[in-house]
Coordinates of N, CA and C in Angstrom, one line a residue:
M1 N -12.3 20.1 16.7 CA -12.3 21.2 15.7 C -11.3 21.0 14.6
T2 N -10.1 20.4 14.9 CA -9.1 20.1 13.9 C -9.7 19.1 12.9
L3 N -10.3 18.0 13.4 CA -10.9 17.0 12.5 C -12.0 17.6 11.6
A4 N -12.8 18.5 12.2 CA -13.9 19.2 11.5 C -13.3 20.0 10.3
K5 N -12.2 20.7 10.6 CA -11.6 21.5 9.5 C -11.0 20.7 8.4
V6 N -10.5 19.5 8.8 CA -10.0 18.6 7.8 C -11.1 18.0 6.9
Q7 N -12.2 17.7 7.5 CA -13.3 17.1 6.7 C -14.3 18.1 6.1
R8 N -14.1 19.3 6.4 CA -15.0 20.3 5.8 C -15.0 20.4 4.3
P9 N -13.8 20.3 3.7 CA -13.8 20.4 2.2 C -14.5 19.2 1.5
L10 N -14.7 18.1 2.3 CA -15.5 17.0 1.7 C -16.9 17.4 1.4
F11 N -17.5 18.3 2.1 CA -18.9 18.6 2.0 C -19.1 19.9 1.2
E12 N -18.0 20.6 0.8 CA -18.1 21.8 0.1 C -18.2 21.5 -1.4
E13 N -19.0 22.3 -2.1 CA -19.1 22.2 -3.6 C -17.9 22.8 -4.2
T14 N -17.2 22.0 -5.1 CA -16.0 22.5 -5.7 C -16.4 23.2 -7.0
K15 N -15.4 23.9 -7.6 CA -15.6 24.6 -8.8 C -15.9 23.6 -10.0
E16 N -15.2 22.5 -9.9 CA -15.4 21.5 -10.9 C -16.8 20.9 -10.9
D17 N -17.4 20.8 -9.7 CA -18.8 20.3 -9.6 C -19.8 21.3 -10.1
S18 N -19.6 22.6 -9.8 CA -20.5 23.6 -10.2 C -20.4 24.1 -11.6
S19 N -19.3 23.8 -12.2 CA -19.0 24.3 -13.6 C -19.7 23.4 -14.6
D20 N -20.2 24.0 -15.7 CA -20.9 23.2 -16.8 C -19.9 22.7 -17.7
N21 N -18.6 23.1 -17.6 CA -17.6 22.7 -18.5 C -17.1 21.3 -18.2
E22 N -17.3 20.3 -19.1 CA -16.9 18.9 -18.8 C -15.4 18.8 -18.6
D23 N -14.6 19.7 -19.2 CA -13.2 19.5 -19.1 C -12.7 20.0 -17.7
G24 N -13.6 20.4 -16.8 CA -13.2 20.9 -15.5 C -12.6 19.8 -14.6
H25 N -13.2 18.6 -14.7 CA -12.7 17.5 -13.9 C -12.5 16.2 -14.6
V26 N -12.6 16.2 -15.9 CA -12.4 15.0 -16.7 C -11.1 15.1 -17.4
K27 N -10.3 14.0 -17.3 CA -9.0 14.0 -18.0 C -9.1 12.9 -19.0
D28 N -9.0 13.3 -20.3 CA -9.1 12.4 -21.5 C -10.4 11.6 -21.5
G29 N -11.4 12.1 -20.9 CA -12.7 11.4 -20.9 C -12.7 10.1 -20.1
I30 N -11.8 9.9 -19.3 CA -11.7 8.6 -18.6 C -12.4 8.6 -17.3
K31 N -12.4 9.7 -16.6 CA -12.9 9.8 -15.2 C -14.5 9.7 -15.3
D32 N -15.1 10.0 -16.4 CA -16.5 9.9 -16.5 C -16.9 8.4 -16.5
L33 N -16.0 7.6 -16.9 CA -16.3 6.2 -17.1 C -16.1 5.4 -15.7
V34 N -15.5 6.0 -14.8 CA -15.2 5.4 -13.5 C -16.4 5.6 -12.6
V35 N -16.9 4.5 -12.0 CA -18.1 4.6 -11.1 C -17.6 4.3 -9.7
L36 N -17.9 5.1 -8.8 CA -17.6 4.8 -7.4 C -18.6 3.7 -6.9
P37 N -18.0 2.8 -6.1 CA -18.9 1.8 -5.5 C -19.9 2.3 -4.6
D38 N -21.1 1.7 -4.5 CA -22.2 2.1 -3.6 C -21.9 1.7 -2.2
L39 N -21.1 2.5 -1.5 CA -20.7 2.1 -0.1 C -21.8 2.0 0.8
M40 N -22.8 2.9 0.7 CA -24.0 2.9 1.6 C -24.8 1.6 1.4
R41 N -24.9 1.1 0.2 CA -25.6 -0.2 0.0 C -24.8 -1.3 0.6
L42 N -23.5 -1.3 0.4 CA -22.7 -2.4 1.0 C -22.7 -2.3 2.5
S43 N -22.7 -1.0 3.0 CA -22.8 -0.9 4.5 C -24.0 -1.4 5.1
H44 N -25.1 -1.3 4.3 CA -26.4 -1.8 4.8 C -26.3 -3.3 5.0
Y45 N -25.7 -4.0 4.0 CA -25.6 -5.5 4.1 C -24.7 -5.8 5.3
M46 N -23.6 -5.0 5.5 CA -22.7 -5.3 6.6 C -23.4 -5.1 7.9
E47 N -24.3 -4.1 8.0 CA -25.1 -3.9 9.3 C -26.0 -5.1 9.6
L48 N -26.5 -5.7 8.5 CA -27.4 -6.9 8.7 C -26.6 -8.0 9.4
A49 N -25.3 -8.1 9.1 CA -24.4 -9.1 9.8 C -23.7 -8.6 11.0
A50 N -24.1 -7.3 11.4 CA -23.5 -6.7 12.7 C -22.0 -6.5 12.6
I51 N -21.6 -6.2 11.4 CA -20.1 -5.8 11.2 C -20.0 -4.6 10.3
G52 N -18.8 -4.0 10.2 CA -18.6 -2.9 9.4 C -18.4 -1.6 10.2
L53 N -18.4 -0.5 9.5 CA -18.2 0.8 10.0 C -19.5 1.6 10.1
P54 N -19.6 2.6 11.0 CA -20.8 3.4 11.1 C -21.2 4.1 9.7
R55 N -22.5 4.4 9.5 CA -22.9 5.0 8.3 C -22.3 6.3 8.0
E56 N -22.1 7.1 9.0 CA -21.5 8.5 8.8 C -20.1 8.3 8.4
E57 N -19.4 7.4 9.0 CA -18.0 7.2 8.6 C -17.9 6.7 7.2
I58 N -18.8 5.8 6.8 CA -18.8 5.2 5.4 C -19.0 6.3 4.4
F59 N -20.0 7.2 4.8 CA -20.3 8.4 3.8 C -19.1 9.3 3.7
R60 N -18.3 9.5 4.8 CA -17.1 10.4 4.6 C -16.1 9.7 3.8
I61 N -16.0 8.4 4.0 CA -15.0 7.6 3.2 C -15.4 7.7 1.7
W62 N -16.7 7.6 1.4 CA -17.1 7.7 0.0 C -16.8 9.1 -0.6
L63 N -16.9 10.2 0.2 CA -16.6 11.5 -0.3 C -15.1 11.6 -0.5
A64 N -14.3 11.0 0.4 CA -12.8 11.1 0.2 C -12.4 10.3 -1.0
M65 N -13.0 9.2 -1.3 CA -12.7 8.4 -2.5 C -13.0 9.2 -3.7
N66 N -14.1 10.0 -3.7 CA -14.4 10.8 -4.8 C -13.4 11.9 -5.1
E67 N -12.8 12.4 -4.0 CA -11.7 13.4 -4.1 C -10.5 12.7 -4.8
L68 N -10.2 11.5 -4.4 CA -9.0 10.8 -5.0 C -9.3 10.5 -6.4
L69 N -10.5 10.2 -6.8 CA -10.9 9.9 -8.2 C -10.7 11.2 -9.0
L70 N -11.0 12.3 -8.5 CA -10.9 13.6 -9.2 C -9.5 14.2 -9.2
N71 N -8.5 13.5 -8.6 CA -7.2 14.0 -8.5 C -6.5 13.8 -9.9
E72 N -6.0 14.9 -10.4 CA -5.5 14.9 -11.8 C -4.1 14.2 -11.8
Q73 N -3.5 13.9 -10.6 CA -2.2 13.3 -10.6 C -2.2 11.9 -11.0
Y74 N -3.4 11.2 -10.8 CA -3.5 9.8 -11.1 C -4.7 9.6 -12.0
T75 N -4.5 8.6 -12.9 CA -5.6 8.2 -13.8 C -6.1 6.8 -13.4
I76 N -7.2 6.9 -12.6 CA -7.7 5.7 -12.0 C -8.8 5.0 -12.9
E77 N -8.6 3.7 -13.1 CA -9.6 3.0 -13.9 C -10.7 2.4 -13.0
K78 N -10.3 1.8 -11.9 CA -11.2 1.2 -11.0 C -10.8 1.6 -9.5
I79 N -11.8 1.6 -8.7 CA -11.5 2.0 -7.3 C -12.5 1.3 -6.4
R80 N -12.0 0.9 -5.2 CA -12.9 0.3 -4.2 C -12.3 0.5 -2.8
F81 N -13.1 0.5 -1.8 CA -12.7 0.7 -0.4 C -12.2 -0.7 0.0
W82 N -10.9 -0.8 0.4 CA -10.3 -2.1 0.8 C -10.6 -2.4 2.2
G83 N -10.5 -1.4 3.1 CA -10.8 -1.6 4.5 C -10.1 -0.6 5.4
Q84 N -10.2 -0.9 6.7 CA -9.5 0.0 7.7 C -8.7 -0.9 8.6
I85 N -7.5 -0.4 8.9 CA -6.6 -1.1 9.8 C -6.3 -0.1 11.0
I86 N -6.5 -0.6 12.2 CA -6.4 0.2 13.4 C -4.9 0.3 13.8
G87 N -4.5 1.5 14.1 CA -3.2 1.8 14.5 C -3.1 2.4 16.0
I88 N -1.9 2.5 16.5 CA -1.8 2.9 17.9 C -2.2 4.4 18.0
S89 N -1.6 5.3 17.2 CA -1.9 6.7 17.3 C -2.9 7.1 16.3
S90 N -3.0 6.5 15.2 CA -4.1 6.8 14.2 C -4.3 5.6 13.3
N91 N -5.4 5.6 12.6 CA -5.8 4.5 11.8 C -5.5 4.7 10.3
Y92 N -5.6 3.6 9.6 CA -5.3 3.6 8.1 C -6.6 3.3 7.4
Y93 N -7.1 4.2 6.5 CA -8.2 3.9 5.6 C -7.5 3.6 4.2
I94 N -7.8 2.4 3.7 CA -7.1 1.9 2.5 C -8.1 1.8 1.4
V95 N -7.6 2.3 0.2 CA -8.4 2.2 -1.0 C -7.5 1.4 -2.1
E96 N -8.2 0.5 -2.7 CA -7.6 -0.3 -3.8 C -8.0 0.2 -5.1
T97 N -7.0 0.4 -6.0 CA -7.2 1.0 -7.3 C -6.5 0.3 -8.4
D98 N -7.0 0.5 -9.6 CA -6.3 0.1 -10.9 C -6.0 1.3 -11.6
L99 N -4.7 1.6 -11.8 CA -4.3 2.8 -12.6 C -4.2 2.4 -14.0
L100 N -4.8 3.3 -14.9 CA -4.8 3.1 -16.3 C -3.5 3.3 -16.9
E101 N -2.8 4.3 -16.4 CA -1.4 4.6 -16.9 C -0.5 4.5 -15.7
E102 N 0.2 3.4 -15.7 CA 1.1 3.2 -14.6 C 2.3 4.0 -14.7
E103 N 2.7 4.7 -13.6 CA 3.9 5.4 -13.6 C 5.0 4.4 -13.2
R104 N 6.0 4.4 -14.0 CA 7.2 3.5 -13.8 C 8.0 4.0 -12.6
E105 N 8.1 3.2 -11.6 CA 8.9 3.5 -10.4 C 10.1 2.7 -10.5
E106 N 11.2 3.3 -10.0 CA 12.5 2.6 -9.9 C 12.4 1.5 -8.9
S107 N 12.5 0.3 -9.3 CA 12.5 -0.8 -8.3 C 13.8 -1.0 -7.6
E108 N 14.9 -0.5 -8.2 CA 16.2 -0.6 -7.6 C 16.4 0.4 -6.6
S109 N 16.7 0.1 -5.4 CA 17.0 1.0 -4.3 C 18.4 1.6 -4.5
D110 N 18.6 2.7 -3.9 CA 19.9 3.4 -4.0 C 20.8 2.7 -2.9
E111 N 21.6 1.8 -3.4 CA 22.5 1.0 -2.5 C 23.9 1.5 -2.8
E112 N 24.7 1.6 -1.8 CA 26.1 1.9 -1.9 C 26.8 0.7 -2.4
S113 N 27.6 0.9 -3.5 CA 28.4 -0.1 -4.1 C 29.6 -0.3 -3.3
C114 N 29.8 -1.5 -2.8 CA 31.0 -1.9 -2.0 C 31.4 -3.3 -2.3
D115 N 32.6 -3.6 -2.0 CA 33.1 -5.0 -2.2 C 32.7 -5.8 -1.1
Q116 N 31.8 -6.8 -1.4 CA 31.3 -7.7 -0.3 C 32.2 -8.9 -0.2
N117 N 33.1 -9.2 -1.1 CA 34.0 -10.3 -1.0 C 35.2 -10.1 -0.2
P118 N 35.4 -10.9 0.9 CA 36.6 -10.6 1.7 C 37.9 -11.0 1.0
S119 N 38.9 -10.4 1.4 CA 40.2 -10.7 0.7 C 40.7 -12.1 1.1
K120 N 41.3 -12.7 0.2 CA 41.8 -14.0 0.5 C 43.0 -14.0 1.5
T121 N 43.7 -12.9 1.5 CA 44.8 -12.7 2.4 C 44.5 -11.6 3.4
S122 N 44.7 -11.9 4.7 CA 44.5 -10.9 5.7 C 45.6 -11.0 6.7
A123 N 45.8 -9.8 7.4 CA 46.8 -9.7 8.4 C 46.2 -10.1 9.8
T124 N 47.0 -10.9 10.6 CA 46.5 -11.3 11.8 C 47.4 -10.9 12.9
Y125 N 46.9 -10.5 14.1 CA 47.7 -10.1 15.2 C 47.6 -11.2 16.3
I126 N 48.7 -11.6 16.8 CA 48.8 -12.5 17.9 C 49.6 -11.9 19.0
D127 N 49.7 -12.6 20.2 CA 50.4 -12.0 21.3 C 51.8 -11.8 21.0
D128 N 52.4 -12.7 20.2 CA 53.9 -12.6 20.0 C 54.2 -11.4 19.0
G129 N 53.2 -10.9 18.3 CA 53.6 -9.8 17.4 C 52.7 -9.9 16.1
Y130 N 53.3 -9.4 15.1 CA 52.5 -9.3 13.8 C 53.1 -10.2 12.8
Y131 N 52.2 -10.9 12.1 CA 52.7 -11.8 11.0 C 51.6 -11.9 9.9
D132 N 52.1 -12.2 8.7 CA 51.1 -12.4 7.6 C 50.9 -13.9 7.4
E133 N 49.6 -14.2 7.2 CA 49.3 -15.6 6.9 C 48.1 -15.6 5.9
E134 N 48.1 -16.5 5.0 CA 47.1 -16.6 4.0 C 45.9 -17.3 4.7
V135 N 44.7 -16.6 4.7 CA 43.5 -17.1 5.3 C 42.5 -17.5 4.2
P136 N 42.0 -18.7 4.2 CA 41.0 -19.1 3.1 C 39.8 -18.2 3.2
A137 N 39.3 -17.9 2.0 CA 38.0 -17.1 1.9 C 36.8 -18.0 2.2
P138 N 35.8 -17.5 2.9 CA 34.6 -18.3 3.2 C 33.9 -18.7 2.0
D139 N 33.2 -19.9 2.0 CA 32.5 -20.4 0.9 C 31.0 -19.9 0.9
W140 N 30.6 -19.2 1.9 CA 29.2 -18.8 2.0 C 28.9 -17.7 1.0
K141 N 27.8 -17.8 0.4 CA 27.4 -16.8 -0.6 C 26.0 -16.4 -0.2
A142 N 25.7 -15.1 -0.4 CA 24.4 -14.5 0.0 C 23.4 -15.1 -1.0
P143 N 22.2 -15.4 -0.5 CA 21.1 -15.9 -1.4 C 20.7 -14.9 -2.5
A144 N 20.3 -15.4 -3.6 CA 20.0 -14.5 -4.7 C 18.7 -13.6 -4.3
V145 N 18.8 -12.4 -4.7 CA 17.7 -11.5 -4.4 C 16.6 -11.6 -5.4
I146 N 15.4 -11.9 -5.0 CA 14.2 -12.1 -5.9 C 13.8 -10.7 -6.4
P147 N 13.7 -10.4 -7.6 CA 13.4 -9.0 -8.1 C 12.0 -8.7 -7.8
T148 N 11.7 -7.4 -7.6 CA 10.4 -6.9 -7.4 C 9.5 -7.0 -8.6
E149 N 8.3 -7.4 -8.4 CA 7.4 -7.5 -9.6 C 6.9 -6.2 -10.0
P150 N 6.9 -5.9 -11.3 CA 6.5 -4.6 -11.8 C 5.0 -4.3 -11.6
H151 N 4.6 -3.1 -11.8 CA 3.2 -2.7 -11.7 C 2.3 -3.5 -12.6
G152 N 1.2 -3.9 -12.0 CA 0.2 -4.7 -12.8 C 0.4 -6.2 -12.8
T153 N 1.4 -6.7 -12.1 CA 1.7 -8.1 -12.1 C 1.9 -8.6 -10.6
G154 N 1.5 -9.8 -10.4 CA 1.7 -10.5 -9.1 C 1.2 -9.7 -7.9
A155 N 2.0 -9.6 -6.9 CA 1.6 -8.9 -5.7 C 1.4 -7.4 -5.9
N156 N 1.9 -6.9 -7.0 CA 1.7 -5.4 -7.3 C 0.7 -5.2 -8.4
T157 N -0.3 -6.1 -8.5 CA -1.3 -5.9 -9.5 C -2.1 -4.7 -9.2
K158 N -2.5 -4.5 -7.9 CA -3.2 -3.3 -7.5 C -2.3 -2.2 -6.9
T159 N -2.9 -1.0 -7.0 CA -2.2 0.1 -6.4 C -3.0 0.6 -5.2
Y160 N -2.4 0.8 -4.0 CA -3.1 1.2 -2.8 C -2.8 2.6 -2.4
F161 N -3.9 3.3 -1.9 CA -3.7 4.6 -1.3 C -4.3 4.5 0.1
I162 N -3.7 5.3 1.0 CA -4.1 5.3 2.4 C -4.2 6.8 2.9
C163 N -5.1 7.0 3.9 CA -5.1 8.2 4.6 C -5.5 7.9 6.0
N164 N -5.1 8.8 6.9 CA -5.4 8.6 8.4 C -6.8 9.0 8.8
E165 N -7.4 9.9 8.0 CA -8.8 10.3 8.3 C -9.4 10.7 6.9
P166 N -10.7 10.4 6.7 CA -11.3 10.9 5.4 C -11.2 12.4 5.4
G167 N -10.7 12.9 4.3 CA -10.5 14.4 4.1 C -9.0 14.7 4.1
M168 N -8.2 13.9 4.7 CA -6.7 14.1 4.7 C -6.2 13.7 3.3
E169 N -4.9 14.0 3.1 CA -4.3 13.7 1.8 C -4.1 12.2 1.6
W170 N -4.5 11.7 0.4 CA -4.2 10.3 0.1 C -2.8 10.1 -0.2
M171 N -2.2 9.1 0.3 CA -0.8 8.8 0.1 C -0.7 7.4 -0.6
R172 N 0.1 7.3 -1.6 CA 0.3 6.1 -2.4 C 1.3 5.2 -1.7
L173 N 1.0 4.0 -1.5 CA 1.9 3.0 -0.9 C 2.9 2.5 -2.0
P174 N 4.1 2.2 -1.6 CA 5.1 1.8 -2.6 C 4.9 0.4 -3.0
L175 N 5.7 -0.1 -4.0 CA 5.6 -1.5 -4.4 C 6.1 -2.4 -3.3
V176 N 5.6 -3.6 -3.3 CA 6.0 -4.5 -2.2 C 7.0 -5.5 -2.9
T177 N 8.0 -5.9 -2.1 CA 9.0 -6.8 -2.6 C 8.8 -8.2 -2.0
P178 N 9.3 -9.3 -2.6 CA 9.2 -10.6 -2.1 C 9.8 -10.7 -0.7
A179 N 10.9 -10.0 -0.5 CA 11.6 -10.1 0.8 C 10.8 -9.5 1.9
Q180 N 10.0 -8.4 1.6 CA 9.2 -7.8 2.6 C 8.0 -8.7 3.0
I181 N 7.4 -9.4 2.0 CA 6.3 -10.3 2.3 C 6.8 -11.5 3.1
S182 N 8.0 -12.0 2.7 CA 8.5 -13.2 3.5 C 8.8 -12.8 4.9
C183 N 9.4 -11.6 5.2 CA 9.7 -11.2 6.5 C 8.4 -10.9 7.3
A184 N 7.4 -10.3 6.6 CA 6.1 -10.0 7.3 C 5.4 -11.2 7.9
R185 N 5.7 -12.4 7.3 CA 5.1 -13.6 7.8 C 5.7 -14.0 9.1
K186 N 6.9 -13.6 9.4 CA 7.6 -14.1 10.5 C 7.5 -13.2 11.8
I187 N 7.0 -12.0 11.6 CA 7.0 -11.0 12.7 C 5.5 -10.6 13.0
R188 N 5.3 -10.0 14.1 CA 4.1 -9.4 14.5 C 4.3 -8.1 15.2
K189 N 3.8 -7.0 14.6 CA 4.0 -5.7 15.0 C 2.7 -4.9 15.0
F190 N 2.6 -4.0 16.0 CA 1.5 -3.1 16.0 C 1.8 -2.0 15.0
L191 N 0.8 -1.5 14.2 CA 1.0 -0.4 13.4 C 0.8 0.9 14.2
T192 N 1.6 1.9 14.0 CA 1.6 3.1 14.7 C 0.7 4.2 14.1
G193 N 0.5 4.1 12.8 CA -0.2 5.2 12.1 C 0.7 6.2 11.4
D194 N 2.0 6.0 11.6 CA 3.0 6.8 10.9 C 3.8 6.0 9.9
L195 N 3.6 6.4 8.6 CA 4.2 5.6 7.5 C 5.7 5.6 7.6
D196 N 6.3 6.6 8.2 CA 7.8 6.7 8.3 C 8.4 6.1 9.5
A197 N 7.6 5.4 10.3 CA 8.1 4.8 11.6 C 8.9 3.6 11.2
L198 N 9.9 3.4 12.1 CA 10.8 2.2 11.9 C 10.1 1.0 12.4
V199 N 10.4 -0.1 11.8 CA 9.9 -1.4 12.2 C 11.0 -2.2 12.8
V200 N 11.0 -2.2 14.2 CA 12.1 -2.9 14.9 C 11.6 -4.3 15.2
S201 N 12.2 -5.3 14.6 CA 11.8 -6.7 14.7 C 13.0 -7.6 14.6
N202 N 12.7 -8.9 14.9 CA 13.6 -9.9 14.7 C 12.9 -11.1 14.0
P203 N 13.3 -11.4 12.8 CA 14.4 -10.9 11.9 C 14.1 -9.4 11.5
P204 N 15.1 -8.7 11.2 CA 15.0 -7.3 10.8 C 14.1 -7.2 9.5
F205 N 13.2 -6.2 9.6 CA 12.3 -6.0 8.4 C 12.9 -5.0 7.5
P206 N 13.0 -5.4 6.2 CA 13.6 -4.5 5.2 C 12.7 -3.4 4.7
G207 N 12.6 -2.4 5.6 CA 11.7 -1.2 5.2 C 11.1 -0.5 6.4
K208 N 10.3 0.5 6.1 CA 9.6 1.2 7.1 C 8.2 0.7 7.3
E209 N 7.4 1.5 8.0 CA 6.0 1.0 8.3 C 5.2 1.0 7.0
C210 N 5.5 1.9 6.1 CA 4.7 2.0 4.9 C 4.9 0.7 4.1
N211 N 6.2 0.1 4.1 CA 6.4 -1.1 3.4 C 5.8 -2.3 4.2
Y212 N 5.8 -2.2 5.5 CA 5.2 -3.3 6.3 C 3.7 -3.3 6.1
L213 N 3.1 -2.2 6.1 CA 1.7 -2.1 5.8 C 1.3 -2.6 4.4
R214 N 2.1 -2.3 3.4 CA 1.9 -2.8 2.1 C 2.1 -4.3 2.0
A215 N 3.0 -4.9 2.7 CA 3.2 -6.3 2.7 C 2.1 -7.0 3.4
Q216 N 1.5 -6.5 4.5 CA 0.4 -7.1 5.1 C -0.9 -7.0 4.3
I217 N -1.0 -5.9 3.6 CA -2.2 -5.8 2.6 C -2.1 -6.8 1.6
A218 N -0.9 -7.1 1.0 CA -0.7 -8.1 0.0 C -1.0 -9.5 0.6
R219 N -0.6 -9.8 1.8 CA -0.9 -11.1 2.4 C -2.4 -11.2 2.7
I220 N -3.1 -10.2 3.2 CA -4.5 -10.3 3.4 C -5.3 -10.4 2.1
S221 N -4.9 -9.6 1.1 CA -5.6 -9.7 -0.2 C -5.5 -11.1 -0.8
S222 N -4.3 -11.6 -0.8 CA -4.1 -13.0 -1.4 C -4.8 -14.1 -0.6
G223 N -4.8 -13.9 0.7 CA -5.5 -14.9 1.6 C -7.0 -14.9 1.5
T224 N -7.6 -13.8 1.1 CA -9.0 -13.7 1.1 C -9.6 -13.6 -0.4
L225 N -8.7 -13.9 -1.3 CA -9.1 -13.9 -2.7 C -9.8 -15.2 -3.1
I226 N -11.0 -15.1 -3.8 CA -11.7 -16.3 -4.3 C -11.4 -16.3 -5.8
S227 N -10.8 -17.4 -6.2 CA -10.5 -17.5 -7.6 C -11.7 -18.1 -8.4
G228 N -11.8 -17.8 -9.6 CA -13.0 -18.3 -10.3 C -13.0 -17.6 -11.7
P229 N -14.1 -17.7 -12.4 CA -15.3 -18.4 -11.9 C -15.2 -19.9 -12.2
Y230 N -15.9 -20.7 -11.3 CA -16.0 -22.2 -11.5 C -17.4 -22.5 -11.8
I231 N -17.7 -23.2 -12.9 CA -19.0 -23.6 -13.2 C -19.1 -25.1 -13.2
T232 N -19.9 -25.6 -12.3 CA -20.0 -27.1 -12.1 C -21.5 -27.4 -12.1
P233 N -21.9 -28.4 -12.9 CA -23.4 -28.7 -12.9 C -23.9 -29.0 -11.5
G234 N -25.0 -28.3 -11.2 CA -25.6 -28.5 -9.9 C -25.0 -27.8 -8.7
V235 N -23.9 -27.0 -9.0 CA -23.2 -26.3 -8.0 C -23.3 -24.8 -8.3
L236 N -23.5 -24.0 -7.3 CA -23.6 -22.5 -7.5 C -22.2 -22.0 -7.9
S237 N -22.1 -21.3 -9.0 CA -20.9 -20.8 -9.5 C -20.5 -19.5 -8.7
V238 N -19.2 -19.3 -8.6 CA -18.7 -18.1 -7.8 C -18.4 -17.0 -8.8

């Protein structure tokens, strides 16, 4: 019953759909130019290969993508269904988008400023008592932090939205950092379905499950990308 109540709005006709006023669901005339992918057609081809999701689930995903497209909070230029990732308590439905007007997010995290350099002189206690001795400072320096790539470039070229079930609220995943991608290569963790869950691992992962999910999406997307087009005589171009 709970899932039915969540997905019921997907099948209801909204005021924007029934109104003859074009300004009801179009923002700056952009959303009329965005075409949803034909998921049912793609699902048919997937069924021929005995892979993919059920047709009913694909249709609900298509309706949920339409809701995201009509969301006035984001100006989406392109949208496609990226896939589904299974979690322990709930799953992730992932949508890949291109935002026409990128919102500038602060890439710098709120870190407490503190002196990381040890003092050259420290006090040492021994069994005989207290004395002052000059201790040399260590030569080790922390490696330079690679800055996060801004929106529209590198690993953050696309913007990803997720939901646990079609009909639930779409949540935007944060930007991915090089440190998160590097650490995600070294660990294996089950996803729980909770974006705020802690990622307990060795080496420690710099972020929560939402960051770990975004890092794995970046790895999968880059690993399955076909570059092109290549045109060679006598060879089928991609």
